Coordinates of C-alpha atoms in Angstrom, one line a residue:
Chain A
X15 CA 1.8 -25.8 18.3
X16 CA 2.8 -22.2 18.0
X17 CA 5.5 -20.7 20.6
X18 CA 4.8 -17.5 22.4
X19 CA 7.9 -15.9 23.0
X20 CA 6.6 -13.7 25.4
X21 CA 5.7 -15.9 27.8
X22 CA 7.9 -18.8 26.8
X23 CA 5.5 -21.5 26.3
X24 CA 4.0 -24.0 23.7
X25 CA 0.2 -23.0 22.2
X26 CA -1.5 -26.0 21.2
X27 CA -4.1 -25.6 18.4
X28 CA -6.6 -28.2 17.3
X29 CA -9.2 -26.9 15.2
X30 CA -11.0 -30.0 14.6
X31 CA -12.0 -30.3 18.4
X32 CA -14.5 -27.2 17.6
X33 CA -16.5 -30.1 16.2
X34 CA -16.2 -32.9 19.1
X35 CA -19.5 -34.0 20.9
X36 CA -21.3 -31.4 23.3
X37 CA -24.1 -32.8 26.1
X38 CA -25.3 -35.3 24.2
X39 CA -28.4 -36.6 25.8
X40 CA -27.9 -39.5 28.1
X41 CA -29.6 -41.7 25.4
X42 CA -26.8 -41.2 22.8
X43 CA -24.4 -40.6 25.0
X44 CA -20.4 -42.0 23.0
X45 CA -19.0 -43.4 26.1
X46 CA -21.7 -45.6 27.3
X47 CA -21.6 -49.8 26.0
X48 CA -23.0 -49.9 22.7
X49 CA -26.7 -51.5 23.6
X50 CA -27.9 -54.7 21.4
X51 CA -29.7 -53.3 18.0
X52 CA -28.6 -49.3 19.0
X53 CA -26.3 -47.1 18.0
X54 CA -22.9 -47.6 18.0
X55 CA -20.7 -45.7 20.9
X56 CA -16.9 -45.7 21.5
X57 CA -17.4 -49.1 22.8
X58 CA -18.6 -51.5 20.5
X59 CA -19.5 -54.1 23.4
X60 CA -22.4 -54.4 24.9
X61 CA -20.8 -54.1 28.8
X62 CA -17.7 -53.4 30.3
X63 CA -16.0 -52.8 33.7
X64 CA -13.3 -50.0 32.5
X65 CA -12.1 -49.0 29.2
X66 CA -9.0 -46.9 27.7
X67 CA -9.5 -45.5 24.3
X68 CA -7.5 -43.0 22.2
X69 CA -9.5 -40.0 21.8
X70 CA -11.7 -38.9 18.8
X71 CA -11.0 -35.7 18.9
X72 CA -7.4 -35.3 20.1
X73 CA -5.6 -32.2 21.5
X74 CA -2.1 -34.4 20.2
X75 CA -1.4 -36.5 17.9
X76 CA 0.9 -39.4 17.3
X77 CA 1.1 -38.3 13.8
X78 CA 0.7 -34.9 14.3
X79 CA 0.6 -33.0 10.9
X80 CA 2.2 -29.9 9.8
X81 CA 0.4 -26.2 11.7
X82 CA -1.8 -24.9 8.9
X83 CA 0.6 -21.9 9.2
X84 CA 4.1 -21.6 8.6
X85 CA 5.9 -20.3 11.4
X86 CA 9.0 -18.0 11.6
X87 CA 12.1 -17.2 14.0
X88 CA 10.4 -15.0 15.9
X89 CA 7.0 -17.0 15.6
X90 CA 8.3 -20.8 16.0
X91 CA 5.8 -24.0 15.1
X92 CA 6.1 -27.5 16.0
X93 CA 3.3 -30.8 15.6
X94 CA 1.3 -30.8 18.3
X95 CA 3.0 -34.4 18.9
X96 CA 1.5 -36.7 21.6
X97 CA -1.2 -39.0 23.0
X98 CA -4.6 -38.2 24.2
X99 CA -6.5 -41.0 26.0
X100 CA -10.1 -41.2 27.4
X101 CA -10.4 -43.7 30.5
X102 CA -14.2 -45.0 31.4
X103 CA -14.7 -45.5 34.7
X104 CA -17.7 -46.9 34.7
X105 CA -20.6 -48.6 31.9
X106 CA -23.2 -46.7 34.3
X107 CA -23.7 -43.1 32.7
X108 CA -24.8 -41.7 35.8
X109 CA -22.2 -43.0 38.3
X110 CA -19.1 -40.6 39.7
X111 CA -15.8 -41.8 41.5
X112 CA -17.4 -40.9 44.4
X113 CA -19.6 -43.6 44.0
X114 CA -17.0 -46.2 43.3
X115 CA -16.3 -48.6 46.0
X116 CA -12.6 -48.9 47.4
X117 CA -11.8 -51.8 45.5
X118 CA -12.9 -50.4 42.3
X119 CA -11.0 -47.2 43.0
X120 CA -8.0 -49.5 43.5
X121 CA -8.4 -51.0 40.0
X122 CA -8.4 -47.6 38.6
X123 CA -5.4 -46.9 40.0
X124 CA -3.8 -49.7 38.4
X125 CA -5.2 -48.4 35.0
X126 CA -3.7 -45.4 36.2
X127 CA -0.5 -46.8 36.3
X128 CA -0.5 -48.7 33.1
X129 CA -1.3 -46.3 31.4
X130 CA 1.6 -44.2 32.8
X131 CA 3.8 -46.7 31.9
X132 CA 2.9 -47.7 28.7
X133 CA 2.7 -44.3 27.5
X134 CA 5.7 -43.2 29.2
X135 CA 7.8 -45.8 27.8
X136 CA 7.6 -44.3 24.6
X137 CA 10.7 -42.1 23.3
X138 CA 8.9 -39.1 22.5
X139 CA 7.1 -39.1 25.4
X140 CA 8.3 -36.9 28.1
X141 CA 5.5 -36.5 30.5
X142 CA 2.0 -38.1 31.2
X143 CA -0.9 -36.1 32.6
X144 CA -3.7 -38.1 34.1
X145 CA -6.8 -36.1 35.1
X146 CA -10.6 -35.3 35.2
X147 CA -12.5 -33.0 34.5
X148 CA -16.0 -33.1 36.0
X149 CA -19.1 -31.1 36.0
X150 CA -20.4 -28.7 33.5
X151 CA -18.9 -26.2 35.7
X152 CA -15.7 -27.1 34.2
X153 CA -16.5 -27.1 30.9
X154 CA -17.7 -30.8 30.7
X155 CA -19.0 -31.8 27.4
X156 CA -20.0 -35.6 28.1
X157 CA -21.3 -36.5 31.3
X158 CA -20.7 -39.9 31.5
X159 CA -17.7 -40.8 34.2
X160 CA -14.9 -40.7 32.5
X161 CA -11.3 -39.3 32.6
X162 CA -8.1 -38.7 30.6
X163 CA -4.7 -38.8 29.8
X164 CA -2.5 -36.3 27.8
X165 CA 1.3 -37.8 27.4
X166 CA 2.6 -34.8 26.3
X167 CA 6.2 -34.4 23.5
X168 CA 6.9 -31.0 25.4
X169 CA 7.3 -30.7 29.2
X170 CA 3.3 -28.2 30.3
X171 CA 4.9 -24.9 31.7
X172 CA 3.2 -25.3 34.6
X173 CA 5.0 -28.8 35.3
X174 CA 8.1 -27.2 34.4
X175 CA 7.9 -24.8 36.9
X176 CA 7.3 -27.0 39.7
X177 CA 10.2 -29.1 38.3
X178 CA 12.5 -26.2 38.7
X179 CA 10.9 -25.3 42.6
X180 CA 11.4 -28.8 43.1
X181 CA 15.4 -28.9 41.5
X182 CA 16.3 -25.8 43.4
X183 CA 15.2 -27.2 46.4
X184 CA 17.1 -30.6 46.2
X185 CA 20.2 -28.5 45.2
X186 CA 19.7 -26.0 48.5
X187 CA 18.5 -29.0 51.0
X188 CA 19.4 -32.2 49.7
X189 CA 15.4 -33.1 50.4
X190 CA 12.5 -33.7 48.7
X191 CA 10.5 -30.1 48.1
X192 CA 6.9 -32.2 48.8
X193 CA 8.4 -33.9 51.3
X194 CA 9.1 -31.4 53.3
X195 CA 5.7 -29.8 52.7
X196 CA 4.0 -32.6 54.0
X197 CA 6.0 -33.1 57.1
X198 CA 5.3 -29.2 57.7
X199 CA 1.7 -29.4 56.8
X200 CA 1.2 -32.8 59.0
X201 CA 3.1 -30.9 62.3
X202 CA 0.8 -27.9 61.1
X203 CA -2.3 -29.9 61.0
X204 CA -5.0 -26.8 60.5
X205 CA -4.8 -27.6 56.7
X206 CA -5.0 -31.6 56.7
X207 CA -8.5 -32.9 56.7
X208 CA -8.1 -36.3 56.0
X209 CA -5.1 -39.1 56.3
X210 CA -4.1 -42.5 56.3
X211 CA -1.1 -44.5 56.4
X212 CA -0.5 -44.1 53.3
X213 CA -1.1 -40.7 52.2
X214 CA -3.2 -37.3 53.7
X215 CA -5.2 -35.0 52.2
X216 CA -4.7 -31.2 52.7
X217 CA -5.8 -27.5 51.8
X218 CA -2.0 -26.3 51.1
X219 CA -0.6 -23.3 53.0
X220 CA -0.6 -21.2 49.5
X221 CA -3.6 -22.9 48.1
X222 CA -5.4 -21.2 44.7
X223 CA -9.4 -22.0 45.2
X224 CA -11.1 -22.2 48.5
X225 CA -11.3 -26.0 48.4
X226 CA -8.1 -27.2 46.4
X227 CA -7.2 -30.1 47.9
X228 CA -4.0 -32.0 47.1
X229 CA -3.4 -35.7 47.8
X230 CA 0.0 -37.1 48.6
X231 CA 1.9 -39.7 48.9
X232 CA 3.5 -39.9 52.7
X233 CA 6.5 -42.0 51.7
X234 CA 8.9 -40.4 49.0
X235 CA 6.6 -42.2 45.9
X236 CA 7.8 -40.2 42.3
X237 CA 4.9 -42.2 39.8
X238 CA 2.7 -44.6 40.2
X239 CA 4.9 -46.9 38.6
X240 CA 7.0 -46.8 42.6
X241 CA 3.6 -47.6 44.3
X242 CA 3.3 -51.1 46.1
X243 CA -0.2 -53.3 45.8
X244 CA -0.9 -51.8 49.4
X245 CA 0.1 -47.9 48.4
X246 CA -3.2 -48.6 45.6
X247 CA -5.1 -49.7 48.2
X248 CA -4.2 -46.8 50.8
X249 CA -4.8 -44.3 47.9
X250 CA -8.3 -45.8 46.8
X251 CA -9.4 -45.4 51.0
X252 CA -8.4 -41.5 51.0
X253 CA -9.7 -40.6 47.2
X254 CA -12.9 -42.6 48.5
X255 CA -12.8 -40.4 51.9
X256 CA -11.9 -37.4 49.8
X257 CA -14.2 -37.4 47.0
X258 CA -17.4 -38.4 49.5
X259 CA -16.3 -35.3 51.9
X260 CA -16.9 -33.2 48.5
X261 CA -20.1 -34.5 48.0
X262 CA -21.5 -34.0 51.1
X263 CA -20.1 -30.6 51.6
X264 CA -22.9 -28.9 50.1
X265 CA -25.2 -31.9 49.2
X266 CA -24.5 -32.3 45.2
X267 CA -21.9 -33.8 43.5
X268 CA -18.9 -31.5 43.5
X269 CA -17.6 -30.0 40.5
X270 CA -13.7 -30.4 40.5
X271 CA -10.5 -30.7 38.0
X272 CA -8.9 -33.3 39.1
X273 CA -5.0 -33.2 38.2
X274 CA -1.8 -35.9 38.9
X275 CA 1.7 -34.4 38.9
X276 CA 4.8 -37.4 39.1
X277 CA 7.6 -38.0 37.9
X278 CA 8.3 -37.0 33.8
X279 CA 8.9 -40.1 31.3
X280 CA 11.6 -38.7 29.4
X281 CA 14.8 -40.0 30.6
X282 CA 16.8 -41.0 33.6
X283 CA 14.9 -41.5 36.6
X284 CA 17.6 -39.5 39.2
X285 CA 17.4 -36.7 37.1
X286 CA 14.2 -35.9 39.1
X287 CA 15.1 -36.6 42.5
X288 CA 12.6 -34.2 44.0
X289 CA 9.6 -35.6 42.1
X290 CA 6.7 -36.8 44.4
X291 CA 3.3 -38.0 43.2
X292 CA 0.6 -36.5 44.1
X293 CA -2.7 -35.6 43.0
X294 CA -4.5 -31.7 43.5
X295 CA -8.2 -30.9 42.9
X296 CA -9.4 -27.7 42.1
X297 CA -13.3 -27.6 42.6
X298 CA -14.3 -24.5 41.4
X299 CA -17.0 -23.8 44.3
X300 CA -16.5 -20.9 46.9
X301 CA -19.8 -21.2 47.6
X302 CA -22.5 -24.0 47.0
X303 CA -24.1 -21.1 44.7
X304 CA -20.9 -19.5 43.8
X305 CA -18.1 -20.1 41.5
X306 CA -14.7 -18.7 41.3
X307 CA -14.1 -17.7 38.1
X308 CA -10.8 -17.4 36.5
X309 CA -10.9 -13.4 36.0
X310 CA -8.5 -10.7 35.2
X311 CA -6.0 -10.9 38.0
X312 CA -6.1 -14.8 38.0
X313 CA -5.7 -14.7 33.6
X314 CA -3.8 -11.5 33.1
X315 CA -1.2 -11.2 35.7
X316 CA -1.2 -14.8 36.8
X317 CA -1.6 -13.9 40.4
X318 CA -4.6 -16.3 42.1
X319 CA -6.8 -14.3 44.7
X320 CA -8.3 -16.8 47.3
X321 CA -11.3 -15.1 49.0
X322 CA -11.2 -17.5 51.8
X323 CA -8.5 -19.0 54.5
X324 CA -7.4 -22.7 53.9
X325 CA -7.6 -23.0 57.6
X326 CA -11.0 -22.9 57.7
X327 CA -12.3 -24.5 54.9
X328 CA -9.8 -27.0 55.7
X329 CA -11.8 -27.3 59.3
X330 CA -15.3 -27.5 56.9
X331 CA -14.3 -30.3 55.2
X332 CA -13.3 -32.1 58.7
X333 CA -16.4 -31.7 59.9
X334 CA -18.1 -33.3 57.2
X335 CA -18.6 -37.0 57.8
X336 CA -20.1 -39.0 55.0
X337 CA -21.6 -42.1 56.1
X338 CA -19.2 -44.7 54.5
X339 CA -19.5 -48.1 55.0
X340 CA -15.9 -48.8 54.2
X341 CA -13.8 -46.4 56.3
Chain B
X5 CA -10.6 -51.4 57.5
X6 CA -12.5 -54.8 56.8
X7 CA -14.6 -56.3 54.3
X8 CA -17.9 -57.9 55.4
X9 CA -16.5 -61.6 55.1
X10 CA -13.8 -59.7 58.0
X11 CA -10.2 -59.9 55.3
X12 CA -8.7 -56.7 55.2
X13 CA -9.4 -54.8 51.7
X14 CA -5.2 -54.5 51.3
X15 CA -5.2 -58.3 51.7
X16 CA -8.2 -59.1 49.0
X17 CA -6.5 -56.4 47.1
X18 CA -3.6 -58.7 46.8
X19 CA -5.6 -61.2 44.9
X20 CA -6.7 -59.5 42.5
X21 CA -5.5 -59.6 39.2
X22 CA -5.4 -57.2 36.5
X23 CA -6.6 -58.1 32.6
X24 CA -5.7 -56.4 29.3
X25 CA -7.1 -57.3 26.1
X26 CA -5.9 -54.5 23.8
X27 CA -7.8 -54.1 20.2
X28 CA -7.8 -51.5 17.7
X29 CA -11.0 -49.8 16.3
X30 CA -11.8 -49.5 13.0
X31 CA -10.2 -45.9 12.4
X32 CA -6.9 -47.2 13.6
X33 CA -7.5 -46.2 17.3
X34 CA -6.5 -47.9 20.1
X35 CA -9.2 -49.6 22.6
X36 CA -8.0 -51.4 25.9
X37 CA -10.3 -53.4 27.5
X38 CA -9.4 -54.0 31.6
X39 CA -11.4 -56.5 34.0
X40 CA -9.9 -57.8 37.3
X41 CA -10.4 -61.2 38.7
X42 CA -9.0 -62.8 41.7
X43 CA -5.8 -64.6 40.9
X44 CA -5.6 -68.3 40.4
X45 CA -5.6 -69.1 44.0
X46 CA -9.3 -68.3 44.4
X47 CA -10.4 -68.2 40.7
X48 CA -13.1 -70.4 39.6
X49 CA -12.0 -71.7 36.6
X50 CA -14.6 -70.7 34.2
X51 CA -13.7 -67.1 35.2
X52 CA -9.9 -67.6 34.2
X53 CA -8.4 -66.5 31.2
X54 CA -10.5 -63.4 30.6
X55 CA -8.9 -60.9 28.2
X56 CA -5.3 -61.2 27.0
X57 CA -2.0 -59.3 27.9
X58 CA -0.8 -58.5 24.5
X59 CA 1.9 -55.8 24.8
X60 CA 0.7 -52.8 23.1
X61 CA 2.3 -53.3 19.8
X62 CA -0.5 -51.1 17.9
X63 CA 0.8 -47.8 19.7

């Protein structure tokens, strides 16, 4: 990793991921179960019902080795150390988690939290990044359903800065930051679109794209690793809501990056007492034709401009009722 | 929310069990196999037992 002193923040490099595997056709695709007498994929078995597998071509590395350049005081370099993991949803190439039943979505978040421990529970480890990246609109290079987990040696600025927001707060109030958000958003209500017991779905007050959507937990949950058997199952029933209501929104499976934010792994648990799980997509869709693209306000002065009102894309996605057997 | 045979999903949920058989690929990589299976209260016995819950010692 090289450090950018001008904006304070860790660059990973990984040159060998130029080479990693781009839309392969659906016959040699890596991630499906390696077929009797064909070629062999990631999996060497012949079916499976979900898989975890360290990554190929890996943005960190356990054994990261030294930058090919040396660094200097002004120009500092560390190994990119850390863990990259690809989770298969599915042996079916063409499925989505849109497609997955309840229960299924249930079992994923159990994965989910495994993995989050596991990894977590490792010293170096101080945070662990579950998402999903789907689409070619995102920059997809392998269709099959799939997503993945960075555990990360160095705390991602943008987590870092929600840990701060989220510190400050607790020091000011006492409360939880999302806590508060979601009791405001809830009395609010133009912005929710979907909710259960358990947790509500909501186009936030300051969101980025048109139809960001983040996902929390109603009850004060930091990680996964705080969820009950019944907290799964309430997740599963709104992700399944959720992820159906994108589909249908424009009739074809919606791009998105999905991204889970919880509590970091590196230490003592109450020295994040305003961490909150929650999960935020960002489908890149303004429009069904039209993207928005991450352009020179957005990359150079860091400042997102949302063409549209979260109100009322909030209200679209209310209106959209898949037919779901299970809700 | 129900399931056709009427029990609520939380409380089939609640049954189910999760499996880990952990291996390591040729290259040194880690590979974690995960099935579910209702717990032993409802699990036919030839469908017990599947996968293993080795602690990850490879990582």
């Amino acid at each position: 990793m090289r450090w950018n002193p001008v904006m304070a923040e860790w660059v990973v490099t990984a040159t060998h991921r130029q080479d990693r595997t781009f839309l392969p056709p659906a016959d040699y695709c890596p991630l499906c179960p390696t077929a009797e007498g064909g070629f062999p994929t990631e999996v060497p078995r012949s079916k499976y019902d979900f898989v975890v597998f360290e990554n190929k071509f890996p943005s960190l590395m356990k054994n990261a080795g030294e930058p090919a350049v040396a660094g200097t005081d002004l120009f500092p370099i560390q190994p990119s150390l850390g863990i990259c993991e690809v989770v298969l949803y599915s042996s079916d190439h063409k499925s989505t988690l849109s497609d997955m039943p309840v229960d299924k979505l249930a079992q994923l978040i159990k994965i989910w939290r495994d993995r989050y421990e596991q990894l977590g529970a490792r010293d170096e480890i101080r945070y662990v990044f579950i998402f999903e990246n789907k689409g070619e609109a995102i920059g997809v290079t392998i269709h099959h359903p799939h997503g993945q987990i960075y555990a990360f040696s160095h705390m991602p600025p943008r987590i870092e800065r929600e840990l701060q927001s989220e510190a400050q707060h607790y020091a000011n109030t006492k409360r939880c930051l999302h806590c508060d958000i979601i009791k405001e958003e809830r009395s609010d209500g133009r912005r929710v679109f979907a909710e259960n017991d358990g947790f509500v779905a909501v186009i936030p007050f300051y969101a980025r794209y048109p139809y960001e959507t983040h996902v929390y937990a109603k009850q004060h949950l930091p990680s996964l690793a705080d969820f009950s058997e019944e907290n799964e199952t309430q997740l599963a029933q709104l992700l399944h809501v959720v992820l159906n209501k994108f589909d249908h929104l424009f009739g074809f499976s919606l791009p998105y990056m999905m991204v889970m934010h919880q509590r970091p792994t590196d230490g003592d648990h109450s020295a994040y007492p305003g961490s909150h799980f929650h999960i935020e997509f960002y489908p890149p869709n303004r429009t069904a034709e039209k993207l928005k693209f991450l352009a020179g306000c957005e990359s150079g002065a860091g400042t997102f401009v949302n063409d549209t009102l979260p109100e009322e894309k909030a209200a679209e996605l209310r209106a959209v009722k898949p037919n779901l057997e299970d809700f | 929310m129900q399931d056709s045979d009427g029990k609520s999903c939380v409380d089939r949920m609640h049954r189910i069990k999760m499996h880990k058989e952990v291996t390591v690929k040729e290259d040194g990589r880690l590979l974690v196999y995960y099935t579910f299976a209702a717990t032993a209260a409802e699990t036919p016995a030839a469908d017990k037992g599947i996968g293993k819950t080795d602690k990850e010692t490879s990582l």
